[in-house]
């Protein structure tokens, strides 16, 4: 703890430290995110999930695309990969195929994963690639100035829709389920305990997992829509959220100010990409099939 | 003695108020003082009530606060 403490109460033990610190690159703080930006809150949940799931941190990698959320990889104290816009999933897929022992987490924004990267998302889900995808959905392209995303709800004003968005949006849990994901959950940044628990489940689950976290962007989404500050967004999430575990994903569409259906919607088992690949090769080639050697060095 | 304690890194705080709003026992309030970046960090107004649950730490987007249980 290098920072000045405003409150040092006599009973605080000297070695007390924030439990998230070992999972972050504290030398890179303060981070770039705005006051009240929800991305940092999701990172707390992720740090706790890394701890509670007891994954081997030496075999866990985090891959981000580009955007405000894309910065998460650079702050996580893991092997971190900040890739190109929209390409976190193919990059992660390549890592998983090259070294199947890795736990591969993709952490990125709604624009990155569902606009430019949308095709990669559906195909990785279809293949049941064993990667874990966390989407911080702030309903906007934040980093580049607040342009309309495929997740921006109708009538919102954005820098590219000064008269209001009129296109229908993606319902991300429905998209993930239809494409074949093994695990699908949605929470908001108000639901910190539930996010941490879902992330723990995701780390332990085999196959393509997807967690959507609705998150405030006071600077580039809320301000243009006169939606107050980040705390107002958090209060809205608290009031408008309805926990419906197992809800049909056809009922999870979001709107600008309406109900937010949250919960775990899908948790199913089907063979993942590498299992299917092996089964097919063995059935065709029999003894002639040998597993590819893992050429990655021990570290 | 309170069940827990809370530690605030005032310089890292950006004054969003999440910790104040969502502390279940209302241990915190935003201070009228500024940190060097011009934000109002939280301060402890009700230390006896702190359970050390660390919900404030889970909410804080800036990793600027955490709670922990007292030994015993
Ligand atoms: C190939 C390419 N096209 C466009 C961009 C510009 N760009 C950077 S981030 C971004 C959108 C980010 O939105 P999102 O993924 O939702 O992240 P957020 O900033 O909202 O967290 C865009 C369009 C880019 N960097 N590269
Ligand atoms: S612009 Fe929005 S998403 Fe980006 S750091 Fe600021 S609040 Fe967060
Ligand atoms: S949650 Fe963190 S950044 Fe927000 S007011 Fe509390 S200490 Fe400051
Ligand atoms: S540790 Fe819990 S009780 Fe103590 S200040 Fe934080 S949220 Fe409140
Ligand atoms: Mg976004």
Coordinates of C-alpha atoms and ligand atoms in Angstrom, one line a residue:
Chain A
X1 CA 0.0 0.0 0.0
X2 CA 2.0 3.0 -1.2
X3 CA -0.8 5.5 -1.3
X4 CA -1.6 7.8 1.5
X5 CA -4.3 6.5 3.6
X6 CA -7.0 9.0 4.6
X7 CA -8.3 6.7 7.3
X8 CA -5.7 4.7 9.3
X9 CA -7.7 3.4 12.2
X10 CA -5.5 2.0 15.0
X11 CA -6.7 -1.6 14.7
X12 CA -5.7 -2.0 11.0
X13 CA -3.0 -4.6 10.8
X14 CA 0.1 -3.4 9.0
X15 CA 0.1 -6.3 6.4
X16 CA -3.6 -5.7 5.4
X17 CA -3.9 -5.4 1.6
X18 CA -6.6 -5.3 -0.9
X19 CA -7.4 -8.9 -1.9
X20 CA -7.5 -8.0 -5.6
X21 CA -3.9 -6.6 -5.7
X22 CA -2.1 -9.9 -6.3
X23 CA -4.2 -10.4 -9.5
X24 CA -3.5 -6.9 -10.9
X25 CA -0.5 -5.0 -12.1
X26 CA -0.6 -2.4 -9.4
X27 CA 2.4 -0.6 -10.9
X28 CA 0.1 0.4 -13.7
X29 CA -2.5 2.1 -11.4
X30 CA -4.2 4.5 -11.6
X31 CA -6.0 3.0 -14.6
X32 CA -7.3 5.0 -17.5
X33 CA -11.0 4.4 -16.8
X34 CA -13.3 7.3 -16.0
X35 CA -14.8 7.9 -12.6
X36 CA -17.6 5.4 -12.1
X37 CA -16.8 3.4 -15.1
X38 CA -18.0 -0.1 -14.4
X39 CA -15.2 -2.0 -16.0
X40 CA -13.1 -1.8 -12.8
X41 CA -15.9 -3.3 -10.8
X42 CA -16.0 -6.3 -13.2
X43 CA -12.3 -6.7 -12.7
X44 CA -12.8 -7.1 -8.9
X45 CA -15.2 -9.9 -9.6
X46 CA -12.7 -11.5 -12.0
X47 CA -9.9 -11.3 -9.4
X48 CA -12.1 -13.1 -6.9
X49 CA -13.1 -15.7 -9.4
X50 CA -9.4 -16.4 -10.2
X51 CA -8.9 -16.9 -6.4
X52 CA -12.0 -19.0 -5.7
X53 CA -11.8 -21.2 -8.7
X54 CA -8.1 -22.0 -7.8
X55 CA -7.1 -22.1 -11.4
X56 CA -3.4 -22.4 -12.1
X57 CA -2.5 -18.8 -12.8
X58 CA 0.6 -19.8 -14.7
X59 CA -1.6 -21.6 -17.1
X60 CA -4.3 -18.9 -17.4
X61 CA -4.1 -16.3 -20.1
X62 CA -6.3 -13.2 -20.8
X63 CA -7.0 -11.9 -24.3
X64 CA -8.6 -8.6 -25.0
X65 CA -9.6 -6.8 -28.2
X66 CA -9.6 -3.0 -28.5
X67 CA -11.7 -0.5 -26.5
X68 CA -12.0 0.7 -22.9
X69 CA -12.8 -2.9 -21.9
X70 CA -9.9 -4.1 -24.0
X71 CA -7.6 -2.5 -21.5
X72 CA -8.4 -5.1 -18.9
X73 CA -5.8 -7.5 -20.3
X74 CA -3.1 -5.0 -19.6
X75 CA -4.1 -4.6 -16.0
X76 CA -4.5 -8.3 -15.2
X77 CA -1.4 -9.9 -13.6
X78 CA -1.6 -12.9 -16.0
X79 CA -0.1 -13.6 -19.4
X80 CA -2.0 -10.8 -21.2
X81 CA -2.6 -10.3 -24.8
X82 CA -4.0 -7.0 -26.2
X83 CA -4.9 -8.0 -29.7
X84 CA -6.4 -6.2 -32.7
X85 CA -10.0 -4.9 -32.8
X86 CA -12.5 -7.7 -33.0
X87 CA -9.9 -10.5 -33.1
X88 CA -9.6 -11.5 -29.5
X89 CA -11.6 -14.7 -30.1
X90 CA -9.6 -16.0 -33.1
X91 CA -6.4 -15.2 -31.2
X92 CA -7.7 -17.0 -28.1
X93 CA -8.7 -20.0 -30.3
X94 CA -5.2 -20.2 -31.7
X95 CA -3.7 -20.2 -28.2
X96 CA -6.1 -22.9 -27.1
X97 CA -5.3 -25.1 -30.1
X98 CA -1.5 -24.6 -29.7
X99 CA -1.6 -25.4 -26.0
X100 CA -4.8 -27.1 -24.9
X101 CA -3.6 -27.0 -21.2
X102 CA -4.2 -23.3 -21.1
X103 CA -7.3 -21.7 -19.5
X104 CA -8.1 -19.0 -22.0
X105 CA -10.2 -16.0 -21.0
X106 CA -11.4 -13.4 -23.5
X107 CA -12.3 -10.1 -21.9
X108 CA -13.7 -7.4 -24.2
X109 CA -16.4 -4.9 -25.0
X110 CA -19.7 -5.2 -26.8
X111 CA -18.5 -3.5 -29.9
X112 CA -15.4 -5.5 -30.1
X113 CA -17.1 -8.9 -29.6
X114 CA -20.4 -8.3 -31.5
X115 CA -19.8 -5.8 -34.3
X116 CA -16.4 -6.3 -35.9
X117 CA -15.9 -9.6 -34.0
X118 CA -19.4 -10.9 -34.2
X119 CA -18.6 -13.6 -36.7
X120 CA -15.8 -15.0 -34.6
X121 CA -18.1 -15.2 -31.6
X122 CA -20.8 -17.3 -33.3
X123 CA -18.3 -19.7 -34.8
X124 CA -16.3 -20.2 -31.6
X125 CA -19.7 -20.9 -29.9
X126 CA -20.8 -23.2 -32.7
X127 CA -17.5 -25.2 -32.3
X128 CA -17.8 -25.2 -28.5
X129 CA -14.2 -23.9 -28.4
X130 CA -13.1 -24.3 -24.8
X131 CA -12.6 -20.5 -24.1
X132 CA -14.3 -18.2 -21.6
X133 CA -15.7 -15.0 -22.9
X134 CA -16.6 -12.0 -20.7
X135 CA -18.3 -9.1 -22.4
X136 CA -18.6 -5.8 -20.6
X137 CA -21.7 -4.4 -22.3
X138 CA -21.8 -0.6 -21.9
X139 CA -24.1 -0.5 -24.9
X140 CA -21.7 1.8 -26.9
X141 CA -18.4 2.1 -28.6
X142 CA -16.9 4.0 -25.7
X143 CA -13.3 4.4 -26.5
X144 CA -13.8 5.9 -29.9
X145 CA -16.3 8.5 -28.9
X146 CA -19.7 6.9 -28.3
X147 CA -20.7 5.6 -31.7
X148 CA -23.8 3.2 -32.0
X149 CA -23.0 -0.4 -31.3
X150 CA -25.1 -3.4 -32.2
X151 CA -26.1 -3.4 -28.5
X152 CA -27.2 0.2 -28.3
X153 CA -30.9 0.1 -27.3
X154 CA -33.5 1.9 -29.4
X155 CA -33.9 5.7 -29.2
X156 CA -30.6 6.2 -27.4
X157 CA -28.7 9.2 -28.8
X158 CA -25.1 8.4 -29.8
X159 CA -22.5 10.3 -31.7
X160 CA -23.5 8.5 -34.9
X161 CA -27.3 8.7 -34.1
X162 CA -28.0 12.3 -33.1
X163 CA -31.8 11.7 -33.7
X164 CA -31.8 8.4 -31.8
X165 CA -31.0 4.8 -32.6
X166 CA -33.7 3.0 -34.6
X167 CA -32.0 -0.3 -35.4
X168 CA -33.0 -3.4 -33.5
X169 CA -30.3 -4.6 -31.2
X170 CA -28.7 -8.0 -30.5
X171 CA -30.0 -10.0 -27.5
X172 CA -26.6 -11.4 -26.6
X173 CA -27.7 -14.4 -24.4
X174 CA -30.0 -15.5 -27.2
X175 CA -27.3 -15.1 -29.8
X176 CA -24.8 -17.1 -27.6
X177 CA -27.3 -19.9 -26.9
X178 CA -28.4 -20.2 -30.5
X179 CA -24.8 -20.4 -31.7
X180 CA -24.1 -23.3 -29.3
X181 CA -22.5 -21.9 -26.1
X182 CA -22.2 -24.3 -23.1
X183 CA -22.7 -21.6 -20.5
X184 CA -24.5 -18.3 -20.7
X185 CA -25.2 -15.8 -17.9
X186 CA -26.0 -12.1 -17.7
X187 CA -25.5 -9.8 -14.7
X188 CA -24.9 -6.1 -14.2
X189 CA -22.2 -4.4 -12.2
X190 CA -24.6 -4.1 -9.4
X191 CA -24.5 -7.9 -9.0
X192 CA -20.9 -8.2 -7.9
X193 CA -21.3 -11.4 -5.9
X194 CA -23.2 -13.1 -8.7
X195 CA -20.7 -12.0 -11.3
X196 CA -17.9 -13.4 -9.2
X197 CA -19.8 -16.7 -8.8
X198 CA -20.6 -17.0 -12.5
X199 CA -17.0 -16.3 -13.4
X200 CA -15.9 -19.0 -11.0
X201 CA -18.3 -21.4 -12.6
X202 CA -17.1 -20.4 -16.0
X203 CA -13.4 -21.0 -15.1
X204 CA -14.4 -24.6 -14.0
X205 CA -16.6 -25.3 -17.0
X206 CA -15.4 -27.0 -20.2
X207 CA -16.6 -25.6 -23.5
X208 CA -17.6 -22.2 -24.7
X209 CA -18.8 -20.0 -21.9
X210 CA -20.2 -16.5 -22.1
X211 CA -21.0 -13.9 -19.4
X212 CA -22.5 -10.6 -20.3
X213 CA -22.1 -7.8 -17.7
X214 CA -24.2 -4.6 -18.2
X215 CA -22.0 -1.8 -17.1
X216 CA -22.2 2.0 -16.8
X217 CA -20.4 4.3 -19.2
X218 CA -21.3 7.7 -17.8
X219 CA -19.0 9.6 -20.1
X220 CA -20.0 8.4 -23.6
X221 CA -23.3 6.7 -23.2
X222 CA -25.2 8.2 -20.3
X223 CA -24.2 11.8 -20.7
X224 CA -25.7 12.1 -24.2
X225 CA -28.8 10.4 -23.0
X226 CA -29.2 12.5 -19.8
X227 CA -29.1 9.4 -17.7
X228 CA -27.1 10.9 -14.9
X229 CA -23.9 9.5 -13.5
X230 CA -22.6 6.0 -12.8
X231 CA -24.2 5.8 -9.5
X232 CA -27.6 6.5 -11.1
X233 CA -26.9 3.7 -13.5
X234 CA -26.1 1.4 -10.6
X235 CA -29.4 2.3 -8.9
X236 CA -31.3 1.7 -12.1
X237 CA -29.7 -1.8 -12.4
X238 CA -30.6 -2.5 -8.8
X239 CA -34.3 -1.5 -9.4
X240 CA -34.8 -2.8 -12.9
X241 CA -33.0 -6.2 -12.7
X242 CA -35.0 -9.3 -12.3
X243 CA -33.2 -12.5 -11.5
X244 CA -34.6 -15.3 -13.6
X245 CA -32.2 -18.2 -13.7
X246 CA -33.0 -20.5 -16.5
X247 CA -35.2 -17.9 -18.3
X248 CA -35.7 -18.6 -22.0
X249 CA -33.2 -16.3 -23.8
X250 CA -36.0 -15.2 -26.1
X251 CA -37.1 -13.2 -23.1
X252 CA -33.8 -11.4 -22.3
X253 CA -33.9 -8.5 -24.8
X254 CA -32.7 -5.3 -23.3
X255 CA -34.2 -1.8 -23.7
X256 CA -33.0 1.7 -22.8
X257 CA -34.8 2.0 -19.5
X258 CA -36.8 -1.2 -19.0
X259 CA -36.5 -4.4 -17.1
X260 CA -33.1 -6.2 -17.2
X261 CA -33.5 -10.0 -17.0
X262 CA -30.4 -11.4 -15.3
X263 CA -29.3 -14.8 -14.2
X264 CA -27.7 -18.0 -15.5
X265 CA -29.6 -19.0 -18.6
X266 CA -27.7 -21.9 -20.1
X267 CA -25.5 -24.5 -18.5
X268 CA -25.2 -27.6 -20.7
X269 CA -22.6 -30.2 -21.7
X270 CA -21.6 -31.1 -25.1
X271 CA -18.2 -32.2 -26.5
X272 CA -15.8 -29.4 -27.1
X273 CA -13.9 -28.7 -30.3
X274 CA -10.8 -30.7 -29.4
X275 CA -12.8 -33.7 -28.2
X276 CA -14.8 -33.8 -31.5
X277 CA -11.6 -33.3 -33.5
X278 CA -9.9 -36.2 -31.8
X279 CA -12.9 -38.5 -32.1
X280 CA -13.2 -37.9 -35.8
X281 CA -9.5 -38.4 -36.4
X282 CA -9.5 -41.6 -34.4
X283 CA -12.5 -43.0 -36.2
X284 CA -11.0 -42.3 -39.6
X285 CA -7.3 -42.9 -38.9
X286 CA -7.4 -45.4 -36.0
X287 CA -3.9 -46.2 -34.8
X288 CA -2.3 -43.9 -37.3
X289 CA -3.6 -40.9 -35.4
X290 CA -1.2 -39.5 -32.8
X291 CA -2.0 -36.5 -30.6
X292 CA 0.0 -33.5 -31.6
X293 CA 2.8 -32.8 -29.2
X294 CA 2.5 -29.8 -27.0
X295 CA 5.5 -27.9 -28.2
X296 CA 5.1 -25.1 -25.6
X297 CA 7.9 -24.8 -23.1
X298 CA 7.3 -25.3 -19.4
X299 CA 7.3 -22.1 -17.5
Chain B
X1 CA -14.8 -3.7 18.9
X2 CA -16.2 -3.7 15.3
X3 CA -16.1 -7.0 13.4
X4 CA -14.1 -5.6 10.6
X5 CA -12.2 -2.6 9.3
X6 CA -12.0 -0.7 6.1
X7 CA -8.9 0.8 4.4
X8 CA -9.2 3.6 1.9
X9 CA -6.5 4.7 -0.5
X10 CA -7.8 8.2 -0.9
X11 CA -5.4 9.2 -3.7
X12 CA -6.6 6.4 -5.9
X13 CA -10.3 7.2 -5.4
X14 CA -12.4 8.9 -8.2
X15 CA -15.4 9.7 -6.0
X16 CA -18.0 7.6 -7.7
X17 CA -19.8 6.9 -4.4
X18 CA -20.5 3.2 -5.1
X19 CA -18.9 2.2 -1.8
X20 CA -20.9 4.7 0.2
X21 CA -24.2 3.7 -1.5
X22 CA -23.8 -0.1 -1.3
X23 CA -22.2 -0.6 2.1
X24 CA -24.9 -2.6 3.9
X25 CA -24.3 -0.9 7.2
X26 CA -23.7 2.7 6.0
X27 CA -20.1 2.8 7.4
X28 CA -19.0 5.4 4.8
X29 CA -19.7 8.9 3.6
X30 CA -18.0 11.0 0.9
X31 CA -15.7 13.4 2.6
X32 CA -15.9 17.1 1.9
X33 CA -12.1 17.1 1.6
X34 CA -10.6 16.7 -1.9
X35 CA -7.8 14.4 -2.9
X36 CA -5.0 15.8 -5.1
X37 CA -7.0 14.9 -8.3
X38 CA -10.0 16.9 -7.0
X39 CA -12.2 14.0 -6.1
X40 CA -14.0 13.5 -2.8
X41 CA -12.9 10.2 -1.3
X42 CA -15.0 8.3 1.2
X43 CA -14.3 8.4 4.9
X44 CA -15.4 6.3 7.8
X45 CA -18.4 7.7 9.7
X46 CA -19.5 4.6 11.5
X47 CA -16.5 2.4 12.2
X48 CA -18.4 0.3 14.8
X49 CA -20.8 -1.0 12.1
X50 CA -18.1 -2.3 9.8
X51 CA -18.4 -6.1 9.3
X52 CA -15.4 -6.4 7.1
X53 CA -17.6 -7.8 4.3
X54 CA -15.5 -6.1 1.6
X55 CA -18.6 -5.3 -0.5
X56 CA -17.1 -1.8 -0.8
X57 CA -14.0 -3.4 -2.3
X58 CA -16.0 -5.5 -4.7
X59 CA -17.8 -2.4 -6.0
X60 CA -14.9 0.0 -6.1
X61 CA -13.9 0.5 -9.8
X62 CA -10.6 2.0 -8.8
X63 CA -9.3 -0.6 -6.3
X64 CA -9.2 2.2 -3.8
X65 CA -11.0 0.6 -0.8
X66 CA -11.3 -2.7 0.9
X67 CA -12.7 -4.2 4.0
X68 CA -11.5 -7.1 6.1
X69 CA -12.5 -8.9 9.2
X70 CA -10.7 -8.3 12.5
X71 CA -8.7 -11.3 13.8
X72 CA -10.4 -12.9 16.7
Ligands
LIG1 C1 -9.9 -2.4 -37.3 C2 -10.3 -1.3 -36.4 N1 -11.5 -0.7 -36.6 C3 -11.9 0.3 -35.8 C4 -11.1 0.6 -34.7 C5 -11.6 1.7 -33.7 N2 -12.2 1.2 -32.5 C6 -11.4 1.1 -31.4 S1 -12.2 0.6 -30.0 C7 -13.7 0.5 -30.9 C8 -15.0 0.2 -30.3 C9 -14.9 -0.3 -28.9 O1 -16.2 -0.6 -28.4 P1 -16.3 -1.7 -27.3 O2 -15.7 -3.0 -27.8 O3 -17.8 -1.7 -27.0 O4 -15.4 -1.2 -26.1 P2 -15.7 -0.1 -25.1 O5 -14.7 1.0 -25.4 O6 -17.1 0.3 -25.1 O7 -15.3 -0.8 -23.8 C10 -13.5 0.9 -32.3 C11 -14.5 1.0 -33.3 C12 -9.9 -0.1 -34.4 N3 -9.1 0.2 -33.4 N4 -9.5 -1.0 -35.3
LIG2 S1 -15.5 6.2 -21.8 FE1 -17.1 4.9 -20.8 S2 -16.3 2.8 -20.9 FE2 -14.6 4.2 -21.4 S3 -13.5 4.4 -19.5 FE3 -15.0 6.1 -19.6 S4 -16.8 5.4 -18.6 FE4 -15.6 3.6 -19.0
LIG3 S1 -16.1 3.1 -4.8 FE1 -13.9 3.5 -4.9 S2 -13.6 5.2 -6.3 FE2 -15.8 5.1 -5.8 S3 -16.0 6.5 -4.0 FE3 -15.6 4.5 -3.1 S4 -13.4 4.4 -2.9 FE4 -13.8 6.1 -4.3
LIG4 S1 -16.3 -3.8 4.6 FE1 -18.5 -4.0 4.4 S2 -19.4 -3.1 6.2 FE2 -17.2 -2.4 6.1 S3 -17.3 -0.5 5.0 FE3 -16.9 -2.0 3.4 S4 -19.0 -2.6 2.7 FE4 -19.2 -1.5 4.7
LIG5 MG1 -18.8 -0.9 -25.4

